[in-house]
Short mmCIF file of C-alpha atoms and ligand atoms in Angstrom, two decimals:
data_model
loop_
_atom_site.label_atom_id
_atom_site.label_comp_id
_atom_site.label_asym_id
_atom_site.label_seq_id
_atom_site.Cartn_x
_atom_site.Cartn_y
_atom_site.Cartn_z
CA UNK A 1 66.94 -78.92 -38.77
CA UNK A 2 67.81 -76.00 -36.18
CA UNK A 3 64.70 -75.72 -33.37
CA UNK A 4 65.16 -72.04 -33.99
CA UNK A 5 64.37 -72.43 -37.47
CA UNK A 6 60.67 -73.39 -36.43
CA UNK A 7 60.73 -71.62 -33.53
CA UNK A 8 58.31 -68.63 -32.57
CA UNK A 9 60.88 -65.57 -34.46
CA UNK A 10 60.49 -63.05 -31.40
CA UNK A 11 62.23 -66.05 -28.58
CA UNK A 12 65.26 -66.04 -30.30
CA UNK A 13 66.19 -62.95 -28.67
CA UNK A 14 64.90 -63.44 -25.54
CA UNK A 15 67.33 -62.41 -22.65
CA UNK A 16 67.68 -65.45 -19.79
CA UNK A 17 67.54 -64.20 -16.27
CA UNK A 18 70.40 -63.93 -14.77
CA UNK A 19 69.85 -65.10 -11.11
CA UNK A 20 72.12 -64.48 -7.90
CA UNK A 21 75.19 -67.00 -7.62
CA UNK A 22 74.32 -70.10 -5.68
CA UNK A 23 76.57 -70.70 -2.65
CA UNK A 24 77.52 -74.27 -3.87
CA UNK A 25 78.88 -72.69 -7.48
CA UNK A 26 81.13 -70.31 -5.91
CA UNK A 27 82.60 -72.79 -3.29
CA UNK A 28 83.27 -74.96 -6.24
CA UNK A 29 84.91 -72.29 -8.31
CA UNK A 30 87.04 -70.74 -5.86
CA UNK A 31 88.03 -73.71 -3.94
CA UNK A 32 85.92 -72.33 -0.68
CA UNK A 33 84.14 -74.08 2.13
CA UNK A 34 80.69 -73.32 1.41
CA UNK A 35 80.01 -73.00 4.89
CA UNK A 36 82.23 -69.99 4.87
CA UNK A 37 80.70 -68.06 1.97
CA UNK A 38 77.75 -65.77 2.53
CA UNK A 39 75.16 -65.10 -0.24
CA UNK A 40 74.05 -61.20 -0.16
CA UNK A 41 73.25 -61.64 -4.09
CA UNK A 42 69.52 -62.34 -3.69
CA UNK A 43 67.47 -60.32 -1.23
CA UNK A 44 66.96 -63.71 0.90
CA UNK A 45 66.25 -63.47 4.64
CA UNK A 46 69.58 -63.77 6.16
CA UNK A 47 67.63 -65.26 9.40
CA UNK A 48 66.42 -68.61 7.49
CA UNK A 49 62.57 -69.63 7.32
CA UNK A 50 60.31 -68.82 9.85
CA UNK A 51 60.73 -71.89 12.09
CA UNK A 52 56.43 -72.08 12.10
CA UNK A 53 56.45 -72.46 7.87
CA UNK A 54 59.30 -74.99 8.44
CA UNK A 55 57.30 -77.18 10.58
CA UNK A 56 54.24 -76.71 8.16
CA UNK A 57 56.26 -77.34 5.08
CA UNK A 58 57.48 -81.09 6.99
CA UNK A 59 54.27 -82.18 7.89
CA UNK A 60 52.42 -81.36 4.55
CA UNK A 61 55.41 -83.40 3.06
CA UNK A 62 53.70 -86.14 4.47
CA UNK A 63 50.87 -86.08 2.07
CA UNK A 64 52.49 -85.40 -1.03
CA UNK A 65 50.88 -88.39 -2.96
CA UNK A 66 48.25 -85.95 -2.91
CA UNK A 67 47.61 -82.83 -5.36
CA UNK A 68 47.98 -79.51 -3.83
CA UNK A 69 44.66 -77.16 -3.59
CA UNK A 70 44.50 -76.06 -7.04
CA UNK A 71 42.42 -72.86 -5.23
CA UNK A 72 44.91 -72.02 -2.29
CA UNK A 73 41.70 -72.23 -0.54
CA UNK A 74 43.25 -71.54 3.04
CA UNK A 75 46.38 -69.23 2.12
CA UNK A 76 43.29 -67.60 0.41
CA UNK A 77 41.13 -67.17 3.15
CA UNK A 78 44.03 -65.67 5.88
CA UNK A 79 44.75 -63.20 3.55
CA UNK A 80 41.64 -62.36 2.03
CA UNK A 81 40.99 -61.58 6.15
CA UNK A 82 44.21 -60.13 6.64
CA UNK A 83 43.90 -57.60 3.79
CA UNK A 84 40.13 -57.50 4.24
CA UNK A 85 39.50 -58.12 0.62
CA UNK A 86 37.30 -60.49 -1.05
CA UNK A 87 38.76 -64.55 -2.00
CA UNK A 88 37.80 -63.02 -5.62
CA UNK A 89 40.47 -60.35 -5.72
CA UNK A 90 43.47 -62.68 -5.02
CA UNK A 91 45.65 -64.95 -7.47
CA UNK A 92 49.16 -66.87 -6.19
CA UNK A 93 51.92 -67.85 -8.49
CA UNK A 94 54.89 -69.33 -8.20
CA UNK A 95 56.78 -66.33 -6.86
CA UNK A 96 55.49 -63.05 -7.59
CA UNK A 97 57.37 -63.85 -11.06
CA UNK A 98 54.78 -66.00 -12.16
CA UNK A 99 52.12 -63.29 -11.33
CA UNK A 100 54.12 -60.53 -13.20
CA UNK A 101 53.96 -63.18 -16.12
CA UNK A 102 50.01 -63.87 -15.26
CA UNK A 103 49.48 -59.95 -15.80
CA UNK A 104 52.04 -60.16 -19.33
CA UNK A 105 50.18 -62.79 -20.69
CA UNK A 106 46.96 -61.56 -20.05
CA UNK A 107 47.19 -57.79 -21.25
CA UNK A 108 50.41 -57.94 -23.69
CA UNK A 109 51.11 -58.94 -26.73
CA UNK A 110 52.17 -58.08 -30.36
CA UNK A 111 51.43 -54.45 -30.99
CA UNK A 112 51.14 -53.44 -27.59
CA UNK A 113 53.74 -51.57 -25.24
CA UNK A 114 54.79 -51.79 -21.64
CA UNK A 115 56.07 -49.00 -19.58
CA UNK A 116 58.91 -49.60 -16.95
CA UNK A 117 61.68 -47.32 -15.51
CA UNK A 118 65.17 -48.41 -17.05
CA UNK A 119 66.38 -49.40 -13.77
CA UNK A 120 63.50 -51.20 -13.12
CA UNK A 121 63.02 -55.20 -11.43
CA UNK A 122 64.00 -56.68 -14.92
CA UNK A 123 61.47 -59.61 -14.90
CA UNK A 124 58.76 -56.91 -16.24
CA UNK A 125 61.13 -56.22 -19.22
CA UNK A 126 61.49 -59.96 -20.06
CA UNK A 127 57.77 -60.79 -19.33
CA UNK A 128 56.56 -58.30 -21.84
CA UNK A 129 59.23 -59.52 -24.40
CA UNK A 130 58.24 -62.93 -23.82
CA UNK A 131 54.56 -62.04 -25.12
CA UNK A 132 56.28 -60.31 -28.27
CA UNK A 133 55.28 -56.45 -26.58
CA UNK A 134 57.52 -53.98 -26.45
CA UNK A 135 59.04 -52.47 -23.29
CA UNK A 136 58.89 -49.04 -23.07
CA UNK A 137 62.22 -48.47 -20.90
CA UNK A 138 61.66 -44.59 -19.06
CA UNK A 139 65.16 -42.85 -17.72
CA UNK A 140 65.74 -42.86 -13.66
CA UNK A 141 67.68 -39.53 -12.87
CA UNK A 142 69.13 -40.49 -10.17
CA UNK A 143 67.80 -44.11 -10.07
CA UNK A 144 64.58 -43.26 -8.88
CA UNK A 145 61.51 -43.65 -11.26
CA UNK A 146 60.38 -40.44 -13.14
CA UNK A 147 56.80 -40.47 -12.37
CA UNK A 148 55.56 -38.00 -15.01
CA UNK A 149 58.32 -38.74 -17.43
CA UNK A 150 56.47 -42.81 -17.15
CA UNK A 151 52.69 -41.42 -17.57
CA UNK A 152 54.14 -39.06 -20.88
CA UNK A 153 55.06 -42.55 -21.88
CA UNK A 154 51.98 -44.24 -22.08
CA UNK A 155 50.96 -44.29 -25.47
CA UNK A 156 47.60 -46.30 -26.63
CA UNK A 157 49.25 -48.72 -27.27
CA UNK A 158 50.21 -49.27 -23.68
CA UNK A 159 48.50 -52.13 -22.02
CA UNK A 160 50.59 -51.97 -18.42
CA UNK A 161 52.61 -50.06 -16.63
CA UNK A 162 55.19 -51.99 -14.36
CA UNK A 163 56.41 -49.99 -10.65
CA UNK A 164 57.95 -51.69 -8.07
CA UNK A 165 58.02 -49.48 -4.74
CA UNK A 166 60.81 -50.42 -3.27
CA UNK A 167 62.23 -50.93 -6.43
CA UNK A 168 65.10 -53.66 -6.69
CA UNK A 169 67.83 -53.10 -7.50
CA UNK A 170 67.87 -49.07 -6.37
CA UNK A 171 65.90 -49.52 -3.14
CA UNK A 172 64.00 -46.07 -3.70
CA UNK A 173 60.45 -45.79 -2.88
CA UNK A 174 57.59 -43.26 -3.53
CA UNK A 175 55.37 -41.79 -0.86
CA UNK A 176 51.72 -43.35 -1.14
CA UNK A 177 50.20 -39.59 -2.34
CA UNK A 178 53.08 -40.08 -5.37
CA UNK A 179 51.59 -43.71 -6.06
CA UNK A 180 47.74 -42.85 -5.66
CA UNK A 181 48.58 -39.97 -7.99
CA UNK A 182 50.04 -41.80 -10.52
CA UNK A 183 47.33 -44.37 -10.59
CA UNK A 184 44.38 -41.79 -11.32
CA UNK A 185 46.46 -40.14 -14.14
CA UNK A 186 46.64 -43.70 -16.17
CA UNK A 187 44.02 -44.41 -18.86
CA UNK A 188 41.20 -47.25 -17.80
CA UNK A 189 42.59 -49.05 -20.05
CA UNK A 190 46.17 -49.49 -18.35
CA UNK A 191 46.93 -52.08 -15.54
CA UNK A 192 49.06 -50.46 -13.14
CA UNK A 193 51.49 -53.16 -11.86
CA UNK A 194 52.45 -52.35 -8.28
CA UNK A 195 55.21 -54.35 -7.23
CA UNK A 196 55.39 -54.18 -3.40
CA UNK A 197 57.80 -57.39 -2.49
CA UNK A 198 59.75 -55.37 -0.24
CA UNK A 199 56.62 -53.21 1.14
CA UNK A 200 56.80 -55.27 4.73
CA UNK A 201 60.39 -53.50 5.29
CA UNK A 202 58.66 -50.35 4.86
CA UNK A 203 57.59 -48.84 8.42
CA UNK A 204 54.17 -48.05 6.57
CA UNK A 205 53.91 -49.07 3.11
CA UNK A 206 51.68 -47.06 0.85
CA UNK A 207 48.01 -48.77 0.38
CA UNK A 208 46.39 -49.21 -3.04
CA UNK A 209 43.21 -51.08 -1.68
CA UNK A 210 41.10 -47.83 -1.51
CA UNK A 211 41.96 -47.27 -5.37
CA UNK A 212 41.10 -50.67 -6.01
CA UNK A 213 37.80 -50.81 -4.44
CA UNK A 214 36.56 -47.64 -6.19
CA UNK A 215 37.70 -49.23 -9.72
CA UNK A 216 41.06 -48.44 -10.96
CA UNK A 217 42.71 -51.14 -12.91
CA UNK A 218 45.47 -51.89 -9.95
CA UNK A 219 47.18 -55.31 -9.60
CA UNK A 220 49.69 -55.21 -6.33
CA UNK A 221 52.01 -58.22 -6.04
CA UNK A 222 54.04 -59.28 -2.89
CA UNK A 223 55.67 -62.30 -2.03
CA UNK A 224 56.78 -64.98 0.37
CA UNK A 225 60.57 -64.97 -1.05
CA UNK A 226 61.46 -61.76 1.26
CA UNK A 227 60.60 -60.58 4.50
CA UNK A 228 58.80 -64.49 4.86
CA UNK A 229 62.38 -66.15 4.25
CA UNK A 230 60.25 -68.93 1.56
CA UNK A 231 62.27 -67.70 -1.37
CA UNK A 232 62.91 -71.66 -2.47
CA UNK A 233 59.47 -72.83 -1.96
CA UNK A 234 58.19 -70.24 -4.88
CA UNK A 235 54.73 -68.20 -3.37
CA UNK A 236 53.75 -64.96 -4.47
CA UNK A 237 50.69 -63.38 -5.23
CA UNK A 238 48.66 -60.29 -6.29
CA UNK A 239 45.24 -58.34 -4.90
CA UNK A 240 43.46 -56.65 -7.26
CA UNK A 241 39.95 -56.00 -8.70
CA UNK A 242 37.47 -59.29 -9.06
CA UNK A 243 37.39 -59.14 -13.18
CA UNK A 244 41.18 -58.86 -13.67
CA UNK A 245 41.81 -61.66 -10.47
CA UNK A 246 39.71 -63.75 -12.92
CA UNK A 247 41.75 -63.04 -16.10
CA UNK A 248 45.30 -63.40 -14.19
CA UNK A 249 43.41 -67.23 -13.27
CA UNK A 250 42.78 -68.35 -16.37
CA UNK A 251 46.09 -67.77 -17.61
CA UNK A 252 48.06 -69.52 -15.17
CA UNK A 253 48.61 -73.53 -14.65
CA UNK A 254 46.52 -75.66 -12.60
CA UNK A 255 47.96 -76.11 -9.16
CA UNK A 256 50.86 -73.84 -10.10
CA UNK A 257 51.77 -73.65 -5.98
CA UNK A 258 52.76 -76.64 -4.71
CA UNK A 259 51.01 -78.11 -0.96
CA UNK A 260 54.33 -77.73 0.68
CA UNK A 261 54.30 -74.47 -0.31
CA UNK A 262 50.82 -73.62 0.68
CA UNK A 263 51.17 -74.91 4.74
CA UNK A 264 54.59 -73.30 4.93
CA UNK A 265 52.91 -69.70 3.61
CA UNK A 266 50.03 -70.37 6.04
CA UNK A 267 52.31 -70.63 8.53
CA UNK A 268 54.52 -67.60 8.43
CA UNK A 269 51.54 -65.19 7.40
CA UNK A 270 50.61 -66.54 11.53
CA UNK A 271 54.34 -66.06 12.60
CA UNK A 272 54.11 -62.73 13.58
CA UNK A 273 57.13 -62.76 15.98
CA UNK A 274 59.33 -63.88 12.61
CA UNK A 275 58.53 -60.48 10.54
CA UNK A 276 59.09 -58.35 13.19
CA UNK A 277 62.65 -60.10 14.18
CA UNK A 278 63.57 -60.20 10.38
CA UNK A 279 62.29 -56.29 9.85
CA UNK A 280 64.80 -55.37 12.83
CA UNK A 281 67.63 -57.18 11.77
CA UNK A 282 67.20 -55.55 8.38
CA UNK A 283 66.73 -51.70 10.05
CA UNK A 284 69.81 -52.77 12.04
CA UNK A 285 71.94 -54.34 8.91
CA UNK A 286 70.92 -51.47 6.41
CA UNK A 287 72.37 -49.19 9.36
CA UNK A 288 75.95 -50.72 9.58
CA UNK A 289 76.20 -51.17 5.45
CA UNK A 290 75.43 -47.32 4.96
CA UNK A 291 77.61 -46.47 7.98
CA UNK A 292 80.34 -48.65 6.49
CA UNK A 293 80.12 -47.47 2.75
CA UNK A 294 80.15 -43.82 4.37
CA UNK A 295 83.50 -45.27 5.85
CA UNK A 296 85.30 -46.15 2.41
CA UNK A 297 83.70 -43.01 0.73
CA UNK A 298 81.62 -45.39 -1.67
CA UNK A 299 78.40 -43.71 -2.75
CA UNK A 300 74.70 -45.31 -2.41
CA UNK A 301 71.31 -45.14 -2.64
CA UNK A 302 69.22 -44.77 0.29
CA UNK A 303 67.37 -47.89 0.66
CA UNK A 304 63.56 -48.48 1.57
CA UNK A 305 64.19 -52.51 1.24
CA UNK A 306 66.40 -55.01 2.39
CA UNK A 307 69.46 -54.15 0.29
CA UNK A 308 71.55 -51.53 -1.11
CA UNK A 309 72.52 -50.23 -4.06
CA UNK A 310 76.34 -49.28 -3.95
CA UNK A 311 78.51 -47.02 -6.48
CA UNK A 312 81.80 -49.35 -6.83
CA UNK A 313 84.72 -48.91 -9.00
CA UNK A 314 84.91 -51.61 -11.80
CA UNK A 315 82.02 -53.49 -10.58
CA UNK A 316 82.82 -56.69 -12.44
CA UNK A 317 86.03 -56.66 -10.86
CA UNK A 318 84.78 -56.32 -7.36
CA UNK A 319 82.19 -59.12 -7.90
CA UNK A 320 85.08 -61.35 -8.38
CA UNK A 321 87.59 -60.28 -5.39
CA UNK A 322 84.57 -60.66 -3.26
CA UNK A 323 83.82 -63.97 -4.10
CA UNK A 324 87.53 -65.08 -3.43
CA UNK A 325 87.33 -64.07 -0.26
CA UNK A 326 83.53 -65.53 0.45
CA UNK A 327 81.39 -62.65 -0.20
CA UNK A 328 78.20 -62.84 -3.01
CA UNK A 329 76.97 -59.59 -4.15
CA UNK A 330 75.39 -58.93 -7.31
CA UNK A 331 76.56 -57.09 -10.28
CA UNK A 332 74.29 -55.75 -12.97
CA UNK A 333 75.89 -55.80 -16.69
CA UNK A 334 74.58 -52.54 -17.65
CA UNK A 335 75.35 -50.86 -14.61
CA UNK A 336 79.21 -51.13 -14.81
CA UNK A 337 79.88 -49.41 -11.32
CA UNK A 338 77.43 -50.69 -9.11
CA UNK A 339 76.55 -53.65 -6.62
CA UNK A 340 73.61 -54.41 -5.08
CA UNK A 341 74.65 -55.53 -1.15
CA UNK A 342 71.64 -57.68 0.33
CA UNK A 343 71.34 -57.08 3.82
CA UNK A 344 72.49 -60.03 5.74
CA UNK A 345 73.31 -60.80 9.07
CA UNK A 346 75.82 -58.22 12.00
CA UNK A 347 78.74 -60.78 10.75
CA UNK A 348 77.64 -60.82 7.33
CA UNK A 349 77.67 -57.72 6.55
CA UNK A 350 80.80 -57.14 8.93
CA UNK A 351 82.88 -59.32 6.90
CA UNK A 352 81.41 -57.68 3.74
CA UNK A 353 82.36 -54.34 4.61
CA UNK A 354 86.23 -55.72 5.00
CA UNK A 355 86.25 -57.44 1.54
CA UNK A 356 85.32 -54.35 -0.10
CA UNK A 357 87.99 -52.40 2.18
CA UNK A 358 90.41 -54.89 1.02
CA UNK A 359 89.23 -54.57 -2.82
CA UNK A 360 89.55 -50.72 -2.67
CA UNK A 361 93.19 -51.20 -1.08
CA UNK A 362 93.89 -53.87 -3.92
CA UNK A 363 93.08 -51.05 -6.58
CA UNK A 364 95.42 -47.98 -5.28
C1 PLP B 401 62.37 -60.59 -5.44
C2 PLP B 401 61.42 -59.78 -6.23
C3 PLP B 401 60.23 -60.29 -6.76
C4 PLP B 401 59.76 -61.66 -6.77
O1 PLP B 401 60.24 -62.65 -6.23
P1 PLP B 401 59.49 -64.05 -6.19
O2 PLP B 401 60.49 -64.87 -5.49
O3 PLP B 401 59.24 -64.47 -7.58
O4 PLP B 401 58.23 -63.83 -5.43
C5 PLP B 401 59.37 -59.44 -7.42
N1 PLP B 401 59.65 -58.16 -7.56
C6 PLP B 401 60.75 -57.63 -7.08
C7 PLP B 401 60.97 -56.19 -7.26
C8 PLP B 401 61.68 -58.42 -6.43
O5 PLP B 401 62.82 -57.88 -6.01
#
């Protein structure tokens, strides 16, 4: 008999993920050295891992007869000081997916709603279809989220409210006043999702803590896949208050982040020098993309993050061309005219800026 005869009715239309292109697939389908193509499809740091988490990540490979720490209990503890919160108040996942997905399956489910702008980091739409909830999917005039338009969402049957700030793929961001706002107009019954993996490109990202402390059902996720360059070891994690920490933990799988994993994010929370070198390169890149797209009249969105979100003609098209001639962006189905450029390195983005010059000519 078909699996999906037996299987759970609401999976069967469960969209997959569609992730960036992998260098290796594109080399192999266009005949490329992979050497010579350059992935701007993902948000990775174009500067590698921070050389400390690398030399972490080899030694703890040396005792990987072992199980990890099922608690984190050191990556726990330097943040814990870092943020100067309490152990209680943090939970890691594998990626700050898996703590998107903690917060689904904890608070959604059949009958209950989600709330997300329509342009939105699309995990939160698949987690909350995953538990059988329904997303609540609010317009973005002019790809920024509607803040009141979301809260006039909220129904009671809302259970969370999703809000990444940068948001991927648009790359706008709201003030910390906008954010605090927002938070004390939501029921105390709603967990407001903040989604801050691109808040350490941010000159001073907005802090939730205070809102935290006094109460408010906030869960703020970040990641090592970013600004940390860790993206293919899988860390992430969310701060929050003590009771819903403890709910997020008893969803998730024991030692769901791996020892290799842990050192490595040890390491680069230490590596200092790393951030600050990665958050330059990015002012610089972001700089010479916008300056370029000026150049060939192609509109964008100004970006608070480490990528940019770039009006092109026929986007499907473009995705292709550039690939040919070693260039990775990503394309987004429903948004037929637009790109999303990840920052990457002076060359990178040098010899991105050309291949879209040479698509544009291709087209007249
Ligand atoms: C990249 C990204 C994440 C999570 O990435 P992980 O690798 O799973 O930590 C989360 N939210 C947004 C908005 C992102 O762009």
């Amino acid at each position: 008999m078909d699996a999906a005869r037996f299987a759970q009715p609401h999976l069967l239309n469960q969209p997959v993920y569609q992730p960036g292109k992998p260098i290796a697939q594109v080399a192999r389908e266009f005949g490329l050295d992979p050497a010579g193509v350059d992935k701007l499809a993902s948000n990775e740091n174009p500067l590698g891992p921070s050389p400390k988490a690398l030399a972490a990540a080899a030694a703890a490979l040396q005792e990987v007869n072992l199980y990890p720490d099922g608690s984190c209990w050191d990556l726990t503890g330097k943040l814990a000081a870092r943020l100067q919160i309490g152990r209680d108040q943090l939970v890691f996942g594998n990626g700050s997916n898996e703590v998107l997905e903690l917060a689904a399956h904890v608070f959604l489910g059949s009958g209950t709603e989600a709330v997300m702008g329509v342009h939105g980091f699309v995990v939160y739409k698949l987690a909350t279809l995953l538990m059988g909830a329904k997303p609540v999917e609010v317009p973005m005039p002019d790809f920024r989220h509607d803040l009141a338009a979301m809260r006039a969402a909220v129904t009671p049957r809302t259970r969370v409210v999703f809000l990444a700030s940068p948001n991927n793929p648009t790359g706008t961001a709201h003030t910390e006043a906008e954010l605090v706002a927002f938070a004390r107009s939501l029921p105390e019954d709603v967990l407001f999702v903040l989604d801050e993996a691109y808040a350490e490109y941010q000159d001073r990202a907005p802090d939730l803590r205070p809102l935290i402390a006094e109460g408010l059902p906030v869960l703020c996720t970040r990641t090592f896949s970013k600004i940390y360059g860790l993206a293919g070891l899988r860390v992430g994690y969310g701060y929050t208050r003590p009771d819903i920490a403890a709910l997020l933990h008893r969803a998730r799988a024991p030692f769901n982040i791996n020892a290799v994993a842990q050192a490595a994010a040890v390491a680069a929370l230490d590596d200092a020098d790393f951030v600050r070198r990665s958050r330059e390169t990015n002012r610089a890149g972001l700089k010479q993309l916008a300056a370029g797209c000026r150049d060939l009249r192609l509109d964008y969105v100004p970006s608070a993050a480490n990528f940019l979100f770039v009006r092109v003609p026929d986007a499907a098209q473009a995705f292709v061309f550039l690939q040919q001639r070693g260039t990775i962006v990503r394309p987004f189905g429903h948004l037929p005219d637009h790109v999303r450029i990840t920052v990457g390195t002076t060359g990178q983005n040098e010899r991105c800026l050309a291949n879209l010059r040479a698509y544009l000519a291709s087209r007249v």
